[in-house]
PDB file of N, CA and C in Angstrom:
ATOM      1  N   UNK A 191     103.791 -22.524-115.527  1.00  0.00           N
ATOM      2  CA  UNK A 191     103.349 -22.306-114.154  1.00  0.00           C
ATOM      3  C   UNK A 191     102.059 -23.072-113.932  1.00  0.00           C
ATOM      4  N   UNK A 192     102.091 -23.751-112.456  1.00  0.00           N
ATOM      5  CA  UNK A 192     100.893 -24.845-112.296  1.00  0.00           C
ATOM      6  C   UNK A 192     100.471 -24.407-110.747  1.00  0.00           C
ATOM      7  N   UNK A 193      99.156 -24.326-110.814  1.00  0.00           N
ATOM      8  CA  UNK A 193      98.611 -24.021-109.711  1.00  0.00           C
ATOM      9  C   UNK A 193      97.503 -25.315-108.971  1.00  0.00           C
ATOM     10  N   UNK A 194      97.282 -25.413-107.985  1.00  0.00           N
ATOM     11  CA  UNK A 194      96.722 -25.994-107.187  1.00  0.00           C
ATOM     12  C   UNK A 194      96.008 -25.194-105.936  1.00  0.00           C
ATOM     13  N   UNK A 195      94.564 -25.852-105.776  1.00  0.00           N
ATOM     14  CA  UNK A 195      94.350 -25.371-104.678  1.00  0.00           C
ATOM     15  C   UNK A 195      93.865 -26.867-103.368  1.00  0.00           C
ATOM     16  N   UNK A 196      94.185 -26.741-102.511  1.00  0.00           N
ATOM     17  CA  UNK A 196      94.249 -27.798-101.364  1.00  0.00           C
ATOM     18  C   UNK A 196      93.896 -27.442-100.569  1.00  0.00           C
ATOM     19  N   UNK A 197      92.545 -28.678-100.010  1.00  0.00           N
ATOM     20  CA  UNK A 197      91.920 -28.538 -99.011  1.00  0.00           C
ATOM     21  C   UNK A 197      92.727 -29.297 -97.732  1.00  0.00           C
ATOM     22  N   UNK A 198      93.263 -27.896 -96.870  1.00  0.00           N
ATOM     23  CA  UNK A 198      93.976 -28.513 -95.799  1.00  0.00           C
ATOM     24  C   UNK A 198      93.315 -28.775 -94.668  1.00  0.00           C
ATOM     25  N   UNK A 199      91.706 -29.362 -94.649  1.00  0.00           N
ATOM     26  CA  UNK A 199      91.096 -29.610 -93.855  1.00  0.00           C
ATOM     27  C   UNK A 199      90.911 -31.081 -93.757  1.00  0.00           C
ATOM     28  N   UNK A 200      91.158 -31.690 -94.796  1.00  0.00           N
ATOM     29  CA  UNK A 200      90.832 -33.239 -94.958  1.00  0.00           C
ATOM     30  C   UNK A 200      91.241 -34.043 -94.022  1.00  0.00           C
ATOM     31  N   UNK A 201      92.860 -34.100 -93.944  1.00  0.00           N
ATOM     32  CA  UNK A 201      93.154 -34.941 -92.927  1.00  0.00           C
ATOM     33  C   UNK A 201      92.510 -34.345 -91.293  1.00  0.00           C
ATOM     34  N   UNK A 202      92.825 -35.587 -90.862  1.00  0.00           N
ATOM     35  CA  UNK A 202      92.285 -36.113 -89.479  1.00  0.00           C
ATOM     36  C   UNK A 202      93.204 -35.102 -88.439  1.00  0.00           C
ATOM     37  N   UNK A 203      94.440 -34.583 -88.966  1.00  0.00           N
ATOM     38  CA  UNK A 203      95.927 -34.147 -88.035  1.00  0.00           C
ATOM     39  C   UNK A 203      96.994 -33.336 -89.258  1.00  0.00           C
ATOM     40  N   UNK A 204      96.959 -31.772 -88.421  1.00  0.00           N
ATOM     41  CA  UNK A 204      97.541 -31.096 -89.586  1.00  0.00           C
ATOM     42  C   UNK A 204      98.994 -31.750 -90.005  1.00  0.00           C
ATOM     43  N   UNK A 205      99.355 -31.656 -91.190  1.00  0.00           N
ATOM     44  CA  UNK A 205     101.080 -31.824 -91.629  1.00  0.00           C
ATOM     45  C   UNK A 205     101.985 -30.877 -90.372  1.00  0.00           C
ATOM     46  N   UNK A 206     103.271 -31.029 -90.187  1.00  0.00           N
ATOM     47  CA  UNK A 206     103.965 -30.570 -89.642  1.00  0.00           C
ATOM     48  C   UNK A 206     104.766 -29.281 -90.562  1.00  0.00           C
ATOM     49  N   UNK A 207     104.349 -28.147 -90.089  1.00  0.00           N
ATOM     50  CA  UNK A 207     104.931 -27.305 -91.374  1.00  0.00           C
ATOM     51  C   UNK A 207     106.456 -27.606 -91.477  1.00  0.00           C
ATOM     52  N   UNK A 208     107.221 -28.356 -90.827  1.00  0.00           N
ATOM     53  CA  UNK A 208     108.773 -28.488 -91.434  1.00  0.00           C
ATOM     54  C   UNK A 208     108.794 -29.476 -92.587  1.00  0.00           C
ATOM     55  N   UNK A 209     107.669 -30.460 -92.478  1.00  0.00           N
ATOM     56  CA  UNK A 209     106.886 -31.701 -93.479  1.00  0.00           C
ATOM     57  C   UNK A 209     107.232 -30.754 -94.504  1.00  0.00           C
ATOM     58  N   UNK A 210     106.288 -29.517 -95.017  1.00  0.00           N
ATOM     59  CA  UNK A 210     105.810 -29.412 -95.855  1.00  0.00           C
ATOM     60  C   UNK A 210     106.750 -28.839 -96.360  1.00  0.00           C
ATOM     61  N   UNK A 211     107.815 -27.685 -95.933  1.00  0.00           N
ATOM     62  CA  UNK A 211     108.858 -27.080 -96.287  1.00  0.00           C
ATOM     63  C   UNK A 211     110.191 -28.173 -96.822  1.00  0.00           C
ATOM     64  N   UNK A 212     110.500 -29.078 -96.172  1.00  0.00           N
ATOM     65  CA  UNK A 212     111.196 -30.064 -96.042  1.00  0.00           C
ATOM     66  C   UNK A 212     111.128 -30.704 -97.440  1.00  0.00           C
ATOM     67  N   UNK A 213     109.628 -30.536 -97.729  1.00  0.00           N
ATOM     68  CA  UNK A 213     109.080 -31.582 -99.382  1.00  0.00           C
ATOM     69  C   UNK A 213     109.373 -30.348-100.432  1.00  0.00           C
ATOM     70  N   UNK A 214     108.720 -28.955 -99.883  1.00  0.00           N
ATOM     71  CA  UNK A 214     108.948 -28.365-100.989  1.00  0.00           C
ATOM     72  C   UNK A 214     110.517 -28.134-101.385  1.00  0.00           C
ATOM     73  N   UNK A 215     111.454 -28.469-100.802  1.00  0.00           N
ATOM     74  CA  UNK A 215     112.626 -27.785-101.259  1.00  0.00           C
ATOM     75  C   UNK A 215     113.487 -29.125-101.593  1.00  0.00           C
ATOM     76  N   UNK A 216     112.914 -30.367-101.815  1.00  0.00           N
ATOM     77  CA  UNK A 216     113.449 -31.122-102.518  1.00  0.00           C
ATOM     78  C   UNK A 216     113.298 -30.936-103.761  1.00  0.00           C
ATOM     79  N   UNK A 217     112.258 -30.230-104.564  1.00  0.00           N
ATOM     80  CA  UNK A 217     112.010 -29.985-105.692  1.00  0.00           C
ATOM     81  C   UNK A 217     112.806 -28.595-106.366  1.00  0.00           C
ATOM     82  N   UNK A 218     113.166 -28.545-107.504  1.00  0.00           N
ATOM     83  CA  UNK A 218     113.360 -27.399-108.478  1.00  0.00           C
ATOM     84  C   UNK A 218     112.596 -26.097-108.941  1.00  0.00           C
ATOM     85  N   UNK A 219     111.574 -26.369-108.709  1.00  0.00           N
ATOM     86  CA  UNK A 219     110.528 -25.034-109.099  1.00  0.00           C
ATOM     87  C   UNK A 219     110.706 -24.474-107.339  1.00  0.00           C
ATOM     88  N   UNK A 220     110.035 -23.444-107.765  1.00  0.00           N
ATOM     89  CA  UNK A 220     109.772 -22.285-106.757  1.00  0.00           C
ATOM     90  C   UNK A 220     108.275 -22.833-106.416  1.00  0.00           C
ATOM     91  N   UNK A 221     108.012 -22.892-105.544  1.00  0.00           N
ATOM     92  CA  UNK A 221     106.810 -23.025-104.628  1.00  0.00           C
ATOM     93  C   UNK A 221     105.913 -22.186-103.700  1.00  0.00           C
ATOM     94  N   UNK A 222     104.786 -21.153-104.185  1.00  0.00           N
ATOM     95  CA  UNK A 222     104.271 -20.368-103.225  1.00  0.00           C
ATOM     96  C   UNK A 222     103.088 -20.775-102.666  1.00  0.00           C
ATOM     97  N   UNK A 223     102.390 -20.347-101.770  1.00  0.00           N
ATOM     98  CA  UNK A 223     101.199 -19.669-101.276  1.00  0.00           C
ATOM     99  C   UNK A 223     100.383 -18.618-101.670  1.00  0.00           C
ATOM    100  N   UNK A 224      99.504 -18.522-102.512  1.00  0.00           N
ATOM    101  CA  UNK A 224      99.037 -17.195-103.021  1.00  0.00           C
ATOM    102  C   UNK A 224      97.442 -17.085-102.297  1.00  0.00           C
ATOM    103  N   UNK A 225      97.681 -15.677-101.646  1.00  0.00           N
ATOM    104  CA  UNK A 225      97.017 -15.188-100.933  1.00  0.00           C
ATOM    105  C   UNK A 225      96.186 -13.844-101.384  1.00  0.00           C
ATOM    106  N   UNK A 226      96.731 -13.862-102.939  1.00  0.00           N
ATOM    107  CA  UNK A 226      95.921 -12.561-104.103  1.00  0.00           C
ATOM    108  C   UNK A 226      96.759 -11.678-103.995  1.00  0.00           C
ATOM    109  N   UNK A 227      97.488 -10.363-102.912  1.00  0.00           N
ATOM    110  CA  UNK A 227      98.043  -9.836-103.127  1.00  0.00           C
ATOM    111  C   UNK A 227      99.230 -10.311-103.260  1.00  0.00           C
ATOM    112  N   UNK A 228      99.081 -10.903-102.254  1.00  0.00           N
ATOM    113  CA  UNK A 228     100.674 -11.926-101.503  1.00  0.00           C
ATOM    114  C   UNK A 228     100.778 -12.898-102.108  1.00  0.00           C
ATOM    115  N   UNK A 229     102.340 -13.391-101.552  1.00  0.00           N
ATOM    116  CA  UNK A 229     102.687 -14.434-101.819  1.00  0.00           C
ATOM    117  C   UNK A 229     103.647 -14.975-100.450  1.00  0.00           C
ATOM    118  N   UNK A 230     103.471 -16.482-100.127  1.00  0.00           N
ATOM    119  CA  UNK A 230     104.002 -16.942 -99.517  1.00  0.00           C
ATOM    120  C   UNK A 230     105.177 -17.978 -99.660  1.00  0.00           C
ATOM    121  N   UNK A 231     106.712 -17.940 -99.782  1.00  0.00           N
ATOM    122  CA  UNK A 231     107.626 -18.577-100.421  1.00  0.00           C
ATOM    123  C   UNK A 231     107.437 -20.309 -99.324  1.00  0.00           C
ATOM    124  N   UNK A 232     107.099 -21.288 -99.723  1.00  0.00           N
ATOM    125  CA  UNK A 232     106.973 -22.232 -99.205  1.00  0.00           C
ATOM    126  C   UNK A 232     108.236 -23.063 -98.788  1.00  0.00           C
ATOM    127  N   UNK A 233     109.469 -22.838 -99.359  1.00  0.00           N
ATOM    128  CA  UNK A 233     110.678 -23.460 -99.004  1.00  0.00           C
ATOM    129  C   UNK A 233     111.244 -22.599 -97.942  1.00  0.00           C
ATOM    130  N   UNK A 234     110.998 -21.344 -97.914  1.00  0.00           N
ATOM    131  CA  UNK A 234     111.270 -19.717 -96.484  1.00  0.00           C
ATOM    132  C   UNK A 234     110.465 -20.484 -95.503  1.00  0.00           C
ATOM    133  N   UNK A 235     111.743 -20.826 -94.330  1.00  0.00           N
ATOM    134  CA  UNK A 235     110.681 -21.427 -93.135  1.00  0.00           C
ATOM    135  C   UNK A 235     110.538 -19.690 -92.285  1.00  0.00           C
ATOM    136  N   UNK A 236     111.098 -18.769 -91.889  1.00  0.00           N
ATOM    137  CA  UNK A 236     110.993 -17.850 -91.537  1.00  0.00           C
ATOM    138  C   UNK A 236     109.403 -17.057 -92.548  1.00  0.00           C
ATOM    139  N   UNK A 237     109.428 -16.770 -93.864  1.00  0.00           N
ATOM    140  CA  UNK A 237     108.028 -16.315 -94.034  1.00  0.00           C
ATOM    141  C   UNK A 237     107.357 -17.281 -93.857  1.00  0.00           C
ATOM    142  N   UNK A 238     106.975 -18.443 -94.414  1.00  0.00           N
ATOM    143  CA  UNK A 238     105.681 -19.543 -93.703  1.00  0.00           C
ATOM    144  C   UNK A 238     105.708 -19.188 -92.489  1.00  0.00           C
ATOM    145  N   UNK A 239     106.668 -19.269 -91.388  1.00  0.00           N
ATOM    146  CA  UNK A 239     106.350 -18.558 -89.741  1.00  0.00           C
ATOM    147  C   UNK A 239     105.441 -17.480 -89.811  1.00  0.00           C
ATOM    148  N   UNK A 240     105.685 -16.260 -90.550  1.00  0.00           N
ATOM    149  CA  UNK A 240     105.336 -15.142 -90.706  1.00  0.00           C
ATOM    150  C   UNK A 240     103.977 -15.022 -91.526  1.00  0.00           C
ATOM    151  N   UNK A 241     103.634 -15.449 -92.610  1.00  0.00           N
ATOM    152  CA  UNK A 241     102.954 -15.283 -93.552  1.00  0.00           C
ATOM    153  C   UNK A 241     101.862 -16.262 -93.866  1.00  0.00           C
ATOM    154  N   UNK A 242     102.025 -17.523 -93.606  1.00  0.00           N
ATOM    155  CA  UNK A 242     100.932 -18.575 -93.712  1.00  0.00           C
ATOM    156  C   UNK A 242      99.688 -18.589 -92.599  1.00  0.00           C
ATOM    157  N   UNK A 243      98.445 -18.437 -93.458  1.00  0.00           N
ATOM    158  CA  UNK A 243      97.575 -18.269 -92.428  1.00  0.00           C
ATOM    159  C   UNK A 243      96.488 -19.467 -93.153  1.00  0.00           C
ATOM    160  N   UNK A 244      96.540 -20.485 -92.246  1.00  0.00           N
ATOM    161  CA  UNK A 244      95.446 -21.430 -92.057  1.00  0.00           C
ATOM    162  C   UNK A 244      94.072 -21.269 -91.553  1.00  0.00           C
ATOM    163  N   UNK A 245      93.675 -20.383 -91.523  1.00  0.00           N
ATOM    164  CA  UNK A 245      92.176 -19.695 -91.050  1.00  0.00           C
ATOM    165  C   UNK A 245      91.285 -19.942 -92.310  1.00  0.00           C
ATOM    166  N   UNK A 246      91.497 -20.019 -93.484  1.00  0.00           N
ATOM    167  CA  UNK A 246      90.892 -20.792 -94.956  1.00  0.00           C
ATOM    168  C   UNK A 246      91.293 -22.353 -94.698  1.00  0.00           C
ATOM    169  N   UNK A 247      89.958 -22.652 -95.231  1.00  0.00           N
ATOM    170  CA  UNK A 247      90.170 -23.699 -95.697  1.00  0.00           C
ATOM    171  C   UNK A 247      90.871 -24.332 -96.811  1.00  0.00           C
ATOM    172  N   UNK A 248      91.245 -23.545 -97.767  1.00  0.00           N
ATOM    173  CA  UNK A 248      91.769 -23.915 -99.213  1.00  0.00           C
ATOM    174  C   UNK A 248      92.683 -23.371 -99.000  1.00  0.00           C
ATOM    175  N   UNK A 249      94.353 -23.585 -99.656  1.00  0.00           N
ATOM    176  CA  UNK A 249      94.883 -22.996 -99.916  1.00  0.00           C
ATOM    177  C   UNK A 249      95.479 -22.944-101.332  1.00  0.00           C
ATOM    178  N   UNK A 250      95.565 -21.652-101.588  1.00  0.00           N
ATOM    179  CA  UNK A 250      96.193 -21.597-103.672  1.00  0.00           C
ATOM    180  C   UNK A 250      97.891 -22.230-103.541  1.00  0.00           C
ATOM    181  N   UNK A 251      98.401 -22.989-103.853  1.00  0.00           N
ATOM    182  CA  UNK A 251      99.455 -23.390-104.597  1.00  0.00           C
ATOM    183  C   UNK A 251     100.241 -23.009-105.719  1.00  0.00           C
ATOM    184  N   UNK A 252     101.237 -21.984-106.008  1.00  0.00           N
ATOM    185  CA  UNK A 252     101.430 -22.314-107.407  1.00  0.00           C
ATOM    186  C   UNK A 252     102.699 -22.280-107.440  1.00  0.00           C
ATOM    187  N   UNK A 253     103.472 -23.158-108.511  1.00  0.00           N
ATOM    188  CA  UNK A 253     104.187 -23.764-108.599  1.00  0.00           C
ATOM    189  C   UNK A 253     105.143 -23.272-110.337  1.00  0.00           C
ATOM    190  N   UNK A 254     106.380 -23.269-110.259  1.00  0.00           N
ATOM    191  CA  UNK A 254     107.098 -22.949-111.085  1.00  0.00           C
ATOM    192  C   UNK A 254     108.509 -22.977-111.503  1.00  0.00           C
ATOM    193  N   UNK A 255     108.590 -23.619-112.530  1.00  0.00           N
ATOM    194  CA  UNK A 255     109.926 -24.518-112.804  1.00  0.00           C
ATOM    195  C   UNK A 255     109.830 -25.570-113.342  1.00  0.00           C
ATOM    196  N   UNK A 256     110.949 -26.273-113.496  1.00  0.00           N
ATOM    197  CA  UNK A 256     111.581 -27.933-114.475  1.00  0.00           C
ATOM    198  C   UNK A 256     110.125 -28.437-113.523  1.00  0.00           C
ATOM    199  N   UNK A 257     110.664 -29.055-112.160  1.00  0.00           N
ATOM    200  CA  UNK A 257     109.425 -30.128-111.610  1.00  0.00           C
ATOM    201  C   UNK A 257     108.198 -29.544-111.363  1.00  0.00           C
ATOM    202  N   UNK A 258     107.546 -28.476-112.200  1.00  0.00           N
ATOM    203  CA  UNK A 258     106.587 -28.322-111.252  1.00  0.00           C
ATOM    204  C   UNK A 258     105.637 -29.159-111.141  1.00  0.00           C
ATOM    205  N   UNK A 259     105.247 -30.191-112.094  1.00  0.00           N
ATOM    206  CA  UNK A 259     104.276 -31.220-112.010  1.00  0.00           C
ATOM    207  C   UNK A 259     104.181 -32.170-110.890  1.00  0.00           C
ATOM    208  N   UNK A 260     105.594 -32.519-110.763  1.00  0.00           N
ATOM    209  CA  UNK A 260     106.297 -33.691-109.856  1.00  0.00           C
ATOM    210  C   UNK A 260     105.991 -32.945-108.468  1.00  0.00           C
ATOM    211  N   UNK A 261     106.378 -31.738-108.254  1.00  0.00           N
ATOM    212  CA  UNK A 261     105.814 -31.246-106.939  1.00  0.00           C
ATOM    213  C   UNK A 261     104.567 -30.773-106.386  1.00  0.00           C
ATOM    214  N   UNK A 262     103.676 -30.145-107.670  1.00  0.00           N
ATOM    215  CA  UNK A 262     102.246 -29.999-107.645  1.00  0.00           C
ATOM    216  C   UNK A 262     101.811 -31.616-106.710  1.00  0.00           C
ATOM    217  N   UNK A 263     102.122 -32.502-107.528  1.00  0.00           N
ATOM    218  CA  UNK A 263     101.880 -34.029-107.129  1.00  0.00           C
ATOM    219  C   UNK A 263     101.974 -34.476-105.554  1.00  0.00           C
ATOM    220  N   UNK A 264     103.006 -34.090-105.375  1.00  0.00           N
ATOM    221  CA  UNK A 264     103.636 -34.483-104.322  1.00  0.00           C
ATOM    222  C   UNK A 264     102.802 -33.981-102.716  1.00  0.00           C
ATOM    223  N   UNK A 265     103.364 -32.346-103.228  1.00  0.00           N
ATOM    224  CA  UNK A 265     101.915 -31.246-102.477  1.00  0.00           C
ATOM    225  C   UNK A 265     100.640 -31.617-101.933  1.00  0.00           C
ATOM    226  N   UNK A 266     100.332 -31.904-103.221  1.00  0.00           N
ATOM    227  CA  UNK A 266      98.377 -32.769-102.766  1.00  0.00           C
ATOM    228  C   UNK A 266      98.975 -33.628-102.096  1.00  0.00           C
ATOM    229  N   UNK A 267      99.612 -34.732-102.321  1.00  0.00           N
ATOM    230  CA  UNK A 267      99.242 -35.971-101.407  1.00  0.00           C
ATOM    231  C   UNK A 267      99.540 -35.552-100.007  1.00  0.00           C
ATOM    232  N   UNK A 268     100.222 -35.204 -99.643  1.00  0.00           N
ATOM    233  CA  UNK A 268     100.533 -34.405 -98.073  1.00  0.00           C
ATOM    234  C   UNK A 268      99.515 -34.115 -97.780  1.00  0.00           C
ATOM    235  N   UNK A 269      97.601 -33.464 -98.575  1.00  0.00           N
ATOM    236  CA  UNK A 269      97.210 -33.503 -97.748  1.00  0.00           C
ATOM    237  C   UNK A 269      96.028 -34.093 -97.578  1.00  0.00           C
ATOM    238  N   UNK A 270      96.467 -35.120 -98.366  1.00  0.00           N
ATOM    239  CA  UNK A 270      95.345 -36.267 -98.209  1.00  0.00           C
ATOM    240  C   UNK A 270      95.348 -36.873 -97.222  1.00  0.00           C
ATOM    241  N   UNK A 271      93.807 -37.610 -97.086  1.00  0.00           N
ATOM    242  CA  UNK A 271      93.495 -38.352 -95.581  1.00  0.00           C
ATOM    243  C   UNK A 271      94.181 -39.478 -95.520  1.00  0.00           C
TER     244      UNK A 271
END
């Protein structure tokens, strides 16, 4: 299990959350949002509707499975400038 945390403030213009869902579910691992208690399933476009709150600046990533490296990877660059 690989975690990341991402500053989704960098770019200039947020990602399109179907972007981000769209990327995570090309990959094999499971992909969340961790919010400490919670968790947010990142490939679930219905919970991201529900559950993702961009009011932080950072968000925790973590990642689990065959690709999780390849998608950790992938993740960041989405939200680079």
């Amino acid at each position: 299990m690989r975690t990341k945390e991402v500053d989704i403030m960098l770019r200039c213009t947020p990602i399109p959350l179907a972007l981000l869902i769209n990327t995570a579910n090309s990959f094999d691992c499971e992909i969340y949002i961790d919010y400490g208690l919670t968790k947010v399933n990142v490939k679930d476009y219905a919970e991201m509707k529900k559950g993702l709150n961009t009011q932080n600046r950072n968000l925790q990533f973590s990642f689990d499975g065959i690709d999780e490296q390849a998608a950790e990877g992938r993740i960041g660059m989405l939200f680079q400038p």
